[in-house]
PDB file of C-alpha atoms in Angstrom:
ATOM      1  CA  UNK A   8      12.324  96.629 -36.858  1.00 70.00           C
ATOM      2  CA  UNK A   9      13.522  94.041 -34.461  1.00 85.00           C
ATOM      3  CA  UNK A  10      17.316  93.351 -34.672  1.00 92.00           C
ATOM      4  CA  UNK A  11      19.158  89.767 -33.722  1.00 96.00           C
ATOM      5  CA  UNK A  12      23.083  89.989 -34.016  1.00 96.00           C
ATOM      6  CA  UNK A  13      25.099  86.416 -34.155  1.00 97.00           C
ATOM      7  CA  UNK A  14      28.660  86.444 -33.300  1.00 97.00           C
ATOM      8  CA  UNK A  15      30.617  85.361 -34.512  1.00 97.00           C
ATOM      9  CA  UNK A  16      30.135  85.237 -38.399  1.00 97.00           C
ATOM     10  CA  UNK A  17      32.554  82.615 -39.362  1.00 97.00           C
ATOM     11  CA  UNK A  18      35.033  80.694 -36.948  1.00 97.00           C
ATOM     12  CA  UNK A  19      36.970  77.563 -37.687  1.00 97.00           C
ATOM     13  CA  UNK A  20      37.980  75.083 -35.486  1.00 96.00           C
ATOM     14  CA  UNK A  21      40.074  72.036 -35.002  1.00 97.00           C
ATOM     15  CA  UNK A  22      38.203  68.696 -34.725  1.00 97.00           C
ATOM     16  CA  UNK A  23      38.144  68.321 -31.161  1.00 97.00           C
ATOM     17  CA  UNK A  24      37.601  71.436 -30.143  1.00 97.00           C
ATOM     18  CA  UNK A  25      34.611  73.273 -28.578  1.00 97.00           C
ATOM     19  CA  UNK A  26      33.216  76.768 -30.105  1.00 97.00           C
ATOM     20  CA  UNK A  27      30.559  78.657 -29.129  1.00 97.00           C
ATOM     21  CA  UNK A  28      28.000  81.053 -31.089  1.00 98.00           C
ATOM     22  CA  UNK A  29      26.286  83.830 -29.845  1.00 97.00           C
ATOM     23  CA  UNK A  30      23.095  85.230 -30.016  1.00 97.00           C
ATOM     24  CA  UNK A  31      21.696  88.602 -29.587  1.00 96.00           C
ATOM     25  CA  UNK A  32      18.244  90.684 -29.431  1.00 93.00           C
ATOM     26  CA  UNK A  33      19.522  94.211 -29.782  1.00 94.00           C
ATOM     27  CA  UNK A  34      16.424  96.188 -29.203  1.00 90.00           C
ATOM     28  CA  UNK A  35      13.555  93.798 -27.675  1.00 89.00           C
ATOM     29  CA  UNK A  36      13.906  91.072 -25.110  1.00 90.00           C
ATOM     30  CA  UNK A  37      13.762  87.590 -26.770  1.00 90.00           C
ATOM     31  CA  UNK A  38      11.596  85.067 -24.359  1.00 89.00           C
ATOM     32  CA  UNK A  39      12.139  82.672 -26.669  1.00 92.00           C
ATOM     33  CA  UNK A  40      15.369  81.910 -29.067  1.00 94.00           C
ATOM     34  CA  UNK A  41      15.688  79.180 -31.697  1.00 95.00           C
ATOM     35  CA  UNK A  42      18.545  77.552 -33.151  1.00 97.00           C
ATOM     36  CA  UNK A  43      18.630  76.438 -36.820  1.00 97.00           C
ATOM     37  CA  UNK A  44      21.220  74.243 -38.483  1.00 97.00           C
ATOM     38  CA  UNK A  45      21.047  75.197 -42.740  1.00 96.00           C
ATOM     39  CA  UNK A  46      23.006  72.834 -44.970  1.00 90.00           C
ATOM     40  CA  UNK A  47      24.038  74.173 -48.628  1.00 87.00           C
ATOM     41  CA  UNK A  48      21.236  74.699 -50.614  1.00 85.00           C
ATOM     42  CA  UNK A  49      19.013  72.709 -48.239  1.00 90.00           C
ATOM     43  CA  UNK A  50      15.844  74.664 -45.775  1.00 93.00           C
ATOM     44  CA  UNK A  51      16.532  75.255 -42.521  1.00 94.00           C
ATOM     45  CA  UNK A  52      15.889  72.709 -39.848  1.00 94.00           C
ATOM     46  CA  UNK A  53      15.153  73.400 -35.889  1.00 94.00           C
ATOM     47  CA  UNK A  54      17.439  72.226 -33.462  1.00 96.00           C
ATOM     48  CA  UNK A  55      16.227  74.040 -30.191  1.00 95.00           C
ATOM     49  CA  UNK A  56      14.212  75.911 -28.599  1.00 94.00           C
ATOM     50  CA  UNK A  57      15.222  77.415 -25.734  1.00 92.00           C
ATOM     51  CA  UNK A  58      13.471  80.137 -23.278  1.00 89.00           C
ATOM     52  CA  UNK A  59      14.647  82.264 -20.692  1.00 85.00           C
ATOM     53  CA  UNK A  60      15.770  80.685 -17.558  1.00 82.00           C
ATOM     54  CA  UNK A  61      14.994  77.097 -18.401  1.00 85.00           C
ATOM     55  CA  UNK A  62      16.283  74.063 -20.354  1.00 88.00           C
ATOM     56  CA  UNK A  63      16.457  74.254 -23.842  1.00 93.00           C
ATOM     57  CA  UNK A  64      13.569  71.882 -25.746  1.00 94.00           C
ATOM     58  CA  UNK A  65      15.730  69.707 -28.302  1.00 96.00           C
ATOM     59  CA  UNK A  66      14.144  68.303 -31.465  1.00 95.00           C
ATOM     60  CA  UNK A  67      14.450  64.664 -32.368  1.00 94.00           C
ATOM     61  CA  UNK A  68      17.684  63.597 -33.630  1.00 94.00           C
ATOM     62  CA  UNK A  69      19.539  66.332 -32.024  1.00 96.00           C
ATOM     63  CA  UNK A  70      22.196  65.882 -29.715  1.00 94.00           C
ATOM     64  CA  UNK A  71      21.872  67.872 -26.125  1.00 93.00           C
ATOM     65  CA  UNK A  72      25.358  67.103 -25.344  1.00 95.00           C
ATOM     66  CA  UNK A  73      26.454  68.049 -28.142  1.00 96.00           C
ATOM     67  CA  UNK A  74      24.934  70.938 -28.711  1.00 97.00           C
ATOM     68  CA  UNK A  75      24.619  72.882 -25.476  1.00 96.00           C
ATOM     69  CA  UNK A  76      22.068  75.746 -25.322  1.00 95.00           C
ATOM     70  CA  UNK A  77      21.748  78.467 -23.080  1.00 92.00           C
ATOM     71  CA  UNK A  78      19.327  81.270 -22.551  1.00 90.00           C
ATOM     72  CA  UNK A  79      20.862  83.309 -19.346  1.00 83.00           C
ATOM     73  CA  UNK A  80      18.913  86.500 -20.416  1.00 90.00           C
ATOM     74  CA  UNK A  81      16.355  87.822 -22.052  1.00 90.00           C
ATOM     75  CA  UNK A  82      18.891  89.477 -24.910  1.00 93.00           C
ATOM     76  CA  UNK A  83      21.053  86.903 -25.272  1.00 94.00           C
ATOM     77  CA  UNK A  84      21.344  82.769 -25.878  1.00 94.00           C
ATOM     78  CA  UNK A  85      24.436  80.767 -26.645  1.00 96.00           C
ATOM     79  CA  UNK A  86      24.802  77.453 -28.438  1.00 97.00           C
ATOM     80  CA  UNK A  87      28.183  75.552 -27.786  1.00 97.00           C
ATOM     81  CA  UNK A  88      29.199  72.909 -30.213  1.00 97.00           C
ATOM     82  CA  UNK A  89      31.369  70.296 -27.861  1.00 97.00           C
ATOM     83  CA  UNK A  90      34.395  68.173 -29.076  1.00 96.00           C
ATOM     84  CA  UNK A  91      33.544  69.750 -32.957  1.00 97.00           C
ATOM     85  CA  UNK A  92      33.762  66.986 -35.720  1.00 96.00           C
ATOM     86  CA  UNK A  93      34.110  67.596 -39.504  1.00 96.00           C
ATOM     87  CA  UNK A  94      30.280  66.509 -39.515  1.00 95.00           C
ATOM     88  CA  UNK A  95      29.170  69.605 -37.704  1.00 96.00           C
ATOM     89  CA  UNK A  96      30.455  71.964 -39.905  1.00 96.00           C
ATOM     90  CA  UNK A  97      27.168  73.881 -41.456  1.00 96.00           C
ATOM     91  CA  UNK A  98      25.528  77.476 -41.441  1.00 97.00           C
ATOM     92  CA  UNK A  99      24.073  77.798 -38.028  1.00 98.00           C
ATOM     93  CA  UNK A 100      21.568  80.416 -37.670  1.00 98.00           C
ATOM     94  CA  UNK A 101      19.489  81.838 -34.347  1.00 97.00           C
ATOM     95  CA  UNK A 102      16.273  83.332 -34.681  1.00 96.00           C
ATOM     96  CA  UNK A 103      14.279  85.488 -31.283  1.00 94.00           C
ATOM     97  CA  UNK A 104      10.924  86.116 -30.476  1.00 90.00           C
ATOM     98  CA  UNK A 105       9.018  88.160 -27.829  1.00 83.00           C
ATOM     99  CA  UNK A 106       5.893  87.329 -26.375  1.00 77.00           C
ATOM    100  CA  UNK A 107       4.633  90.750 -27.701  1.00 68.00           C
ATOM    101  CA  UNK A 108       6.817  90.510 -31.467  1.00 65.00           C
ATOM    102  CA  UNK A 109       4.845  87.237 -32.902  1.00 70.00           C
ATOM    103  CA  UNK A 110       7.056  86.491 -35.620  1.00 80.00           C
ATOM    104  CA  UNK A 111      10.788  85.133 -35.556  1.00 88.00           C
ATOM    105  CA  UNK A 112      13.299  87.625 -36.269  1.00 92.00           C
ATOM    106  CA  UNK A 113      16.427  85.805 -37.382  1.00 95.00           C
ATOM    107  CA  UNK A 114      20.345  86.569 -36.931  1.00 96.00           C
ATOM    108  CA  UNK A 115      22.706  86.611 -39.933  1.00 97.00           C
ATOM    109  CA  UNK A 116      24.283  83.330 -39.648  1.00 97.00           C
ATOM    110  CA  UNK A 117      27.271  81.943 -38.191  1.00 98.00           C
ATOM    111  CA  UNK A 118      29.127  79.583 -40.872  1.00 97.00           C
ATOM    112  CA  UNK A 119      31.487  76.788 -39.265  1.00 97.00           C
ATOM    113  CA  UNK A 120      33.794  74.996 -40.664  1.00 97.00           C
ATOM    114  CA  UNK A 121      35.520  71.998 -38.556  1.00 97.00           C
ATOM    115  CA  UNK A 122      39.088  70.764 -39.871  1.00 96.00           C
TER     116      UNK A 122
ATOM    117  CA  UNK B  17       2.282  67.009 -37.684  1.00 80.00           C
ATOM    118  CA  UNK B  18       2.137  69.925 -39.959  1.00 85.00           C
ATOM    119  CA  UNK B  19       3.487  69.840 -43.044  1.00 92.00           C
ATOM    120  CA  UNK B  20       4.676  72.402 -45.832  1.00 96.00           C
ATOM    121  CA  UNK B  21       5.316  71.467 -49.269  1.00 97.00           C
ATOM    122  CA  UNK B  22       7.231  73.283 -52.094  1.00 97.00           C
ATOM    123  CA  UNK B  23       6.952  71.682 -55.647  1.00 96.00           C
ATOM    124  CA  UNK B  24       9.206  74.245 -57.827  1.00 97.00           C
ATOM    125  CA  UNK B  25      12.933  73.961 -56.656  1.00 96.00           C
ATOM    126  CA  UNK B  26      13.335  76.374 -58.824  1.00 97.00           C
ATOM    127  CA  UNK B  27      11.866  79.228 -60.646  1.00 98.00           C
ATOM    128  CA  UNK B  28      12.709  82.147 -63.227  1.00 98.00           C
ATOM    129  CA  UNK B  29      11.348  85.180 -64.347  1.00 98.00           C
ATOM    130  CA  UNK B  30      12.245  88.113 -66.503  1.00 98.00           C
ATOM    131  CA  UNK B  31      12.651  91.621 -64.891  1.00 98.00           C
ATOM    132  CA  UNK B  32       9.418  93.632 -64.565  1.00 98.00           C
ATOM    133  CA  UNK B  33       7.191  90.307 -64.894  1.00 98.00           C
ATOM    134  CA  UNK B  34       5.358  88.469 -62.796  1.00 98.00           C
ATOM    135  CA  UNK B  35       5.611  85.223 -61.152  1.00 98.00           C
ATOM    136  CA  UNK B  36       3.869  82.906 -58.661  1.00 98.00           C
ATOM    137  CA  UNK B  37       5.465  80.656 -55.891  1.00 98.00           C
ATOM    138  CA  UNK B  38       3.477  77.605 -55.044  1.00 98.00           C
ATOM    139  CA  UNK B  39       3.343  76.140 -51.558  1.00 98.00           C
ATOM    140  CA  UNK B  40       0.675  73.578 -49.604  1.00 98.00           C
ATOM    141  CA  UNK B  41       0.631  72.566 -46.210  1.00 97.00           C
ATOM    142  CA  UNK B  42      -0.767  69.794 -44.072  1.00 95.00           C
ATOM    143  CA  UNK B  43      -2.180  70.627 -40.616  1.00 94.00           C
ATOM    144  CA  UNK B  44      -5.373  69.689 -38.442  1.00 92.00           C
ATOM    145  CA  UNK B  45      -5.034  73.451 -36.802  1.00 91.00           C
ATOM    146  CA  UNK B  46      -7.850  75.669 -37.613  1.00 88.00           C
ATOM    147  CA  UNK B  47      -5.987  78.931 -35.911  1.00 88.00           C
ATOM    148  CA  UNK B  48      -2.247  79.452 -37.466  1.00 91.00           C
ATOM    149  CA  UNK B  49       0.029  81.767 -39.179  1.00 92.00           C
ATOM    150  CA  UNK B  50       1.813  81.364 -42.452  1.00 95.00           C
ATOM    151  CA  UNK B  51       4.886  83.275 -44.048  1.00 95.00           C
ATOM    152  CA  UNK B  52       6.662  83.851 -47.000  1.00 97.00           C
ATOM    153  CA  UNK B  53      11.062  84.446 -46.006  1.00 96.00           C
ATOM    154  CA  UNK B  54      13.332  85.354 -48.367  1.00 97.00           C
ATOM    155  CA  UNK B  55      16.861  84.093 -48.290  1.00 97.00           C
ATOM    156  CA  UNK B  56      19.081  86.492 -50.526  1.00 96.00           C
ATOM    157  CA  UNK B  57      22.790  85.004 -51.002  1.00 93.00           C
ATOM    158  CA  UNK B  58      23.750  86.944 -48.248  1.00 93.00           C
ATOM    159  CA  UNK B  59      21.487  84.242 -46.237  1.00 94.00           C
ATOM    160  CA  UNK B  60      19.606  86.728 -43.798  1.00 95.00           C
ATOM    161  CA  UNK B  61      16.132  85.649 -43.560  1.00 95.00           C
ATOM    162  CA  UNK B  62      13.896  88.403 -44.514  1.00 94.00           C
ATOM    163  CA  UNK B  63      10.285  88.090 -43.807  1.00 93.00           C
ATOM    164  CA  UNK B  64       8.371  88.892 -46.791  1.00 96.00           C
ATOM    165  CA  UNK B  65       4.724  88.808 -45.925  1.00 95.00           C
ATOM    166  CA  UNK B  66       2.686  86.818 -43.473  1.00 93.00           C
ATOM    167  CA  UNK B  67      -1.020  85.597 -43.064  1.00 95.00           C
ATOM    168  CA  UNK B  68      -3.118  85.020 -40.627  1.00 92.00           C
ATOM    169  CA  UNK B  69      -5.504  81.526 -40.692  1.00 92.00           C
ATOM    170  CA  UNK B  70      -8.499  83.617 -39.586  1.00 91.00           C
ATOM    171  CA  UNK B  71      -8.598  86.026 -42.039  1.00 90.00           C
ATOM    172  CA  UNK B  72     -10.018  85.680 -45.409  1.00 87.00           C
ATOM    173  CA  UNK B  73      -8.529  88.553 -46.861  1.00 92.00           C
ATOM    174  CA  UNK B  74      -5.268  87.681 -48.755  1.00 95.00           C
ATOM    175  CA  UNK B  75      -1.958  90.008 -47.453  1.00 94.00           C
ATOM    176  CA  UNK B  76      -0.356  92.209 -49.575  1.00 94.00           C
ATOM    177  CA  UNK B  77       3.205  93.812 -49.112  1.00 93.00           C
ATOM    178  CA  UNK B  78       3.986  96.302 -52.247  1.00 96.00           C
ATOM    179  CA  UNK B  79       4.857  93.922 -55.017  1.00 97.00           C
ATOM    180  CA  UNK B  80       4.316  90.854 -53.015  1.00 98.00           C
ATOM    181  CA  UNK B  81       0.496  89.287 -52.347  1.00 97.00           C
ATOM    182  CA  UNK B  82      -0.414  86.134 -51.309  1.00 98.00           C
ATOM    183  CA  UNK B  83      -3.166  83.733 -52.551  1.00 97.00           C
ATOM    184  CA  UNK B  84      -4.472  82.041 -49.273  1.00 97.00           C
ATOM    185  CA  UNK B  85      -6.989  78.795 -49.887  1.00 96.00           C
ATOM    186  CA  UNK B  86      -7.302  77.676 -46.312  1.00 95.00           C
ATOM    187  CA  UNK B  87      -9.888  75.046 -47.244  1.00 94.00           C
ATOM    188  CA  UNK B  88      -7.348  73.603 -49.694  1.00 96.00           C
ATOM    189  CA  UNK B  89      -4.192  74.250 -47.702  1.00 96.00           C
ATOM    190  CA  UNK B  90      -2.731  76.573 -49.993  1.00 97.00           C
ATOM    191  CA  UNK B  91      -0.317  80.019 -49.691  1.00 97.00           C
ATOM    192  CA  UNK B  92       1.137  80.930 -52.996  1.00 98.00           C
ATOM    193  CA  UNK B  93       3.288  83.886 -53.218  1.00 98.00           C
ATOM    194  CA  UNK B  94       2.868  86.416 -56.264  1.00 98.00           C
ATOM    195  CA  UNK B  95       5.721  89.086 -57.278  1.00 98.00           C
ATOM    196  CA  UNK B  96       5.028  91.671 -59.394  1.00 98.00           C
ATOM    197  CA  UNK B  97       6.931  93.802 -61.167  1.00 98.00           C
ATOM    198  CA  UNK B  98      10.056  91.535 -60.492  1.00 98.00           C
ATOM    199  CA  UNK B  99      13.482  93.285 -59.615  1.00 98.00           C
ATOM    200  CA  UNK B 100      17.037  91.572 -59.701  1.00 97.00           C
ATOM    201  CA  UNK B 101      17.082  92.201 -55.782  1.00 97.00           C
ATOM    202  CA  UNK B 102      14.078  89.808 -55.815  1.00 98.00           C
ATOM    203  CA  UNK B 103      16.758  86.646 -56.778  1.00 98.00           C
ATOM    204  CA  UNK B 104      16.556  84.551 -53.778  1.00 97.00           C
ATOM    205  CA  UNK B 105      15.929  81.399 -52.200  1.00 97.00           C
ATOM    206  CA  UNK B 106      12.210  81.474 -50.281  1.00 98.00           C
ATOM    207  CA  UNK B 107      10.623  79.303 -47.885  1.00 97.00           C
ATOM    208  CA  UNK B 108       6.732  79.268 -47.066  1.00 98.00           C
ATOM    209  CA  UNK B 109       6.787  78.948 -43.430  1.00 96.00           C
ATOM    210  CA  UNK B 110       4.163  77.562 -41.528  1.00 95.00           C
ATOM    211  CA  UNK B 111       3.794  78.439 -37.720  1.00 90.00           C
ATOM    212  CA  UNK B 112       2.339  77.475 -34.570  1.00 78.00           C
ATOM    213  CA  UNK B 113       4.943  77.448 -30.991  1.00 80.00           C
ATOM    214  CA  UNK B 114       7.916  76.988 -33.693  1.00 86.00           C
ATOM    215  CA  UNK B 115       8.117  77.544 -37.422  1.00 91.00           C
ATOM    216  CA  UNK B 116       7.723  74.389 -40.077  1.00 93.00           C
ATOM    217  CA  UNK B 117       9.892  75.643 -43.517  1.00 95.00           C
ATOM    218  CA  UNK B 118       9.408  74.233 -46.908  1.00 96.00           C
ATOM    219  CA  UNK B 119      12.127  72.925 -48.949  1.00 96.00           C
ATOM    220  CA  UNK B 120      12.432  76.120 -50.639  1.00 97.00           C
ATOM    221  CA  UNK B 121      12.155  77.782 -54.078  1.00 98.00           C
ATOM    222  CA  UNK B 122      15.228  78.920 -55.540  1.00 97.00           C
ATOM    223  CA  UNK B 123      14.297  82.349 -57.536  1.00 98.00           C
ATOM    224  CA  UNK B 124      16.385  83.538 -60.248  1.00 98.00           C
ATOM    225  CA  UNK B 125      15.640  87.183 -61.839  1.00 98.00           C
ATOM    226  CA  UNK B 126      16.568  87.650 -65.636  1.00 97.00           C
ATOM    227  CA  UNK B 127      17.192  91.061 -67.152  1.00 95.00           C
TER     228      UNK B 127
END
C-alpha cells in the first residue's frame, strides 16, 4: 500500500522559535498533501491543502504566516510553524494523495510541544 | 457545507461480539465517497473501509461492513467478531476535494 513518512516524530521547541515538519510519499507521487492539526482526544481538523508547485489553500481560521506550507515536489511537502507559541503545541499530522490513489493516505504524526 | 455527525463518544464491546458504529452526514452532493479510519493509540490513521455514493451495495472488509442509507444520510460501521486490536478511536469520513471527519467514536474492546 501507499506509504507517507513524517519527520520528525516529536521535536520541542522554545517559544519563539521556528520548526519545521516534513512530509513524505515514499512510493507514489503525492499531487496533493494535506495538513491536519489533532488536539487530545479531539478529530482531526484541516489546515491546508497544498498541491505541487502552487500556493497552499488555507482553511478559515488558519494562519498562512504562521503556518507556512510548501509543496516543492511531488514526494515531499513541508509545514513550518514560525515564532512557535505554547498555543501551537498539538499532534500535527500530513496526509497525500495522487490523482490516480483516490483516498488520503496519512503520515504517523508529528507531536510538538512548545515551552 | 457537508456535515458528519457521530452520536456515541464512546462505545464497548466484549471480545468475539459484535457492535455497530453510528454516523450521519449532511450534504446536497449526489456523487461522494465515505470512509470509516481507525485511530489505534499509536494515532496512525488506518483506513478501514470506504463507500462509494453510487453504489447500492454496502462494502465489506473481513469483519468490518458498512450499512449505507444514502436517502437518509447514513454510514454505520459493523465489527464482527471483535478483537482487542479493534480498540480504537474511529472517524466516519466524508469526502469530496478534502475529507470532512466526525467527532469520533472512542472503541474500547473487553475480554
Amino acid at each position: 500500500g501507499a506509504v507517507v513518512s513524517q519527520h520528525p516524530s516529536r521535536v520541542i521547541c522554545k517559544s519563539g522559535t521556528s520548526v519545521k515538519i516534513e512530509c513524505r510519499s515514499l512510493d507514489f507521487q503525492a499531487t496533493t498533501m494535506f495538513w491536519y492539526r489533532q488536539f487530545p482526544k479531539k478529530s482531526l481538523m484541516l489546515m491546508a491543502t497544498s498541491n505541487e508547485g502552487s500556493k497552499a489553500t488555507y482553511e478559515q481560521g488558519v494562519e498562512k504566516d504562521k503556518f507556512l506550507i510548501n509543496h516543492a515536489s511531488l514526494t515531499l511537502s513541508t509545514l513550518t510553524v514560525t515564532s512557535a507559541h505554547p498555543e501551537d503545541s498539538s499532534f500535527y499530522i500530513c496526509s497525500a494523495r495522487s490523482d490516480r490513489i483516490y483516498e488520503q493516505y496519512f503520515g504517523p504524526g508529528t507531536r510538538l510541544t512548545v515551552t | 457545507a457537508q456535515t458528519v455527525t457521530q452520536s456515541q463518544p464512546e462505545m464497548s464491546v466484549q471480545e468475539a461480539e459484535t457492535v455497530t458504529l453510528s454516523c450521519t452526514y449532511d450534504t446536497s452532493e449526489s456523487d461522494y465517497y465515505l470512509f470509516w479510519y481507525k485511530q489505534p493509540p499509536s494515532r496512525q490513521m488506518i483506513l478501514v473501509i470506504r463507500q462509494e455514493a453510487y453504489k447500492q451495495q454496502n462494502a465489506t472488509e473481513n469483519r468490518f461492513s458498512v450499512n449505507f442509507q444514502k436517502a437518509a444520510k447514513s454510514f454505520s460501521l459493523k465489527i464482527s467478531d471483535s478483537q482487542l486490536g479493534d480498540a480504537a478511536m474511529y472517524f466516519c469520513v466524508y469526502n469530496t476535494d478534502k475529507l470532512i471527519f466526525g467527532t469520533g467514536t472512542r472503541l474500547q474492546v473487553f475480554p
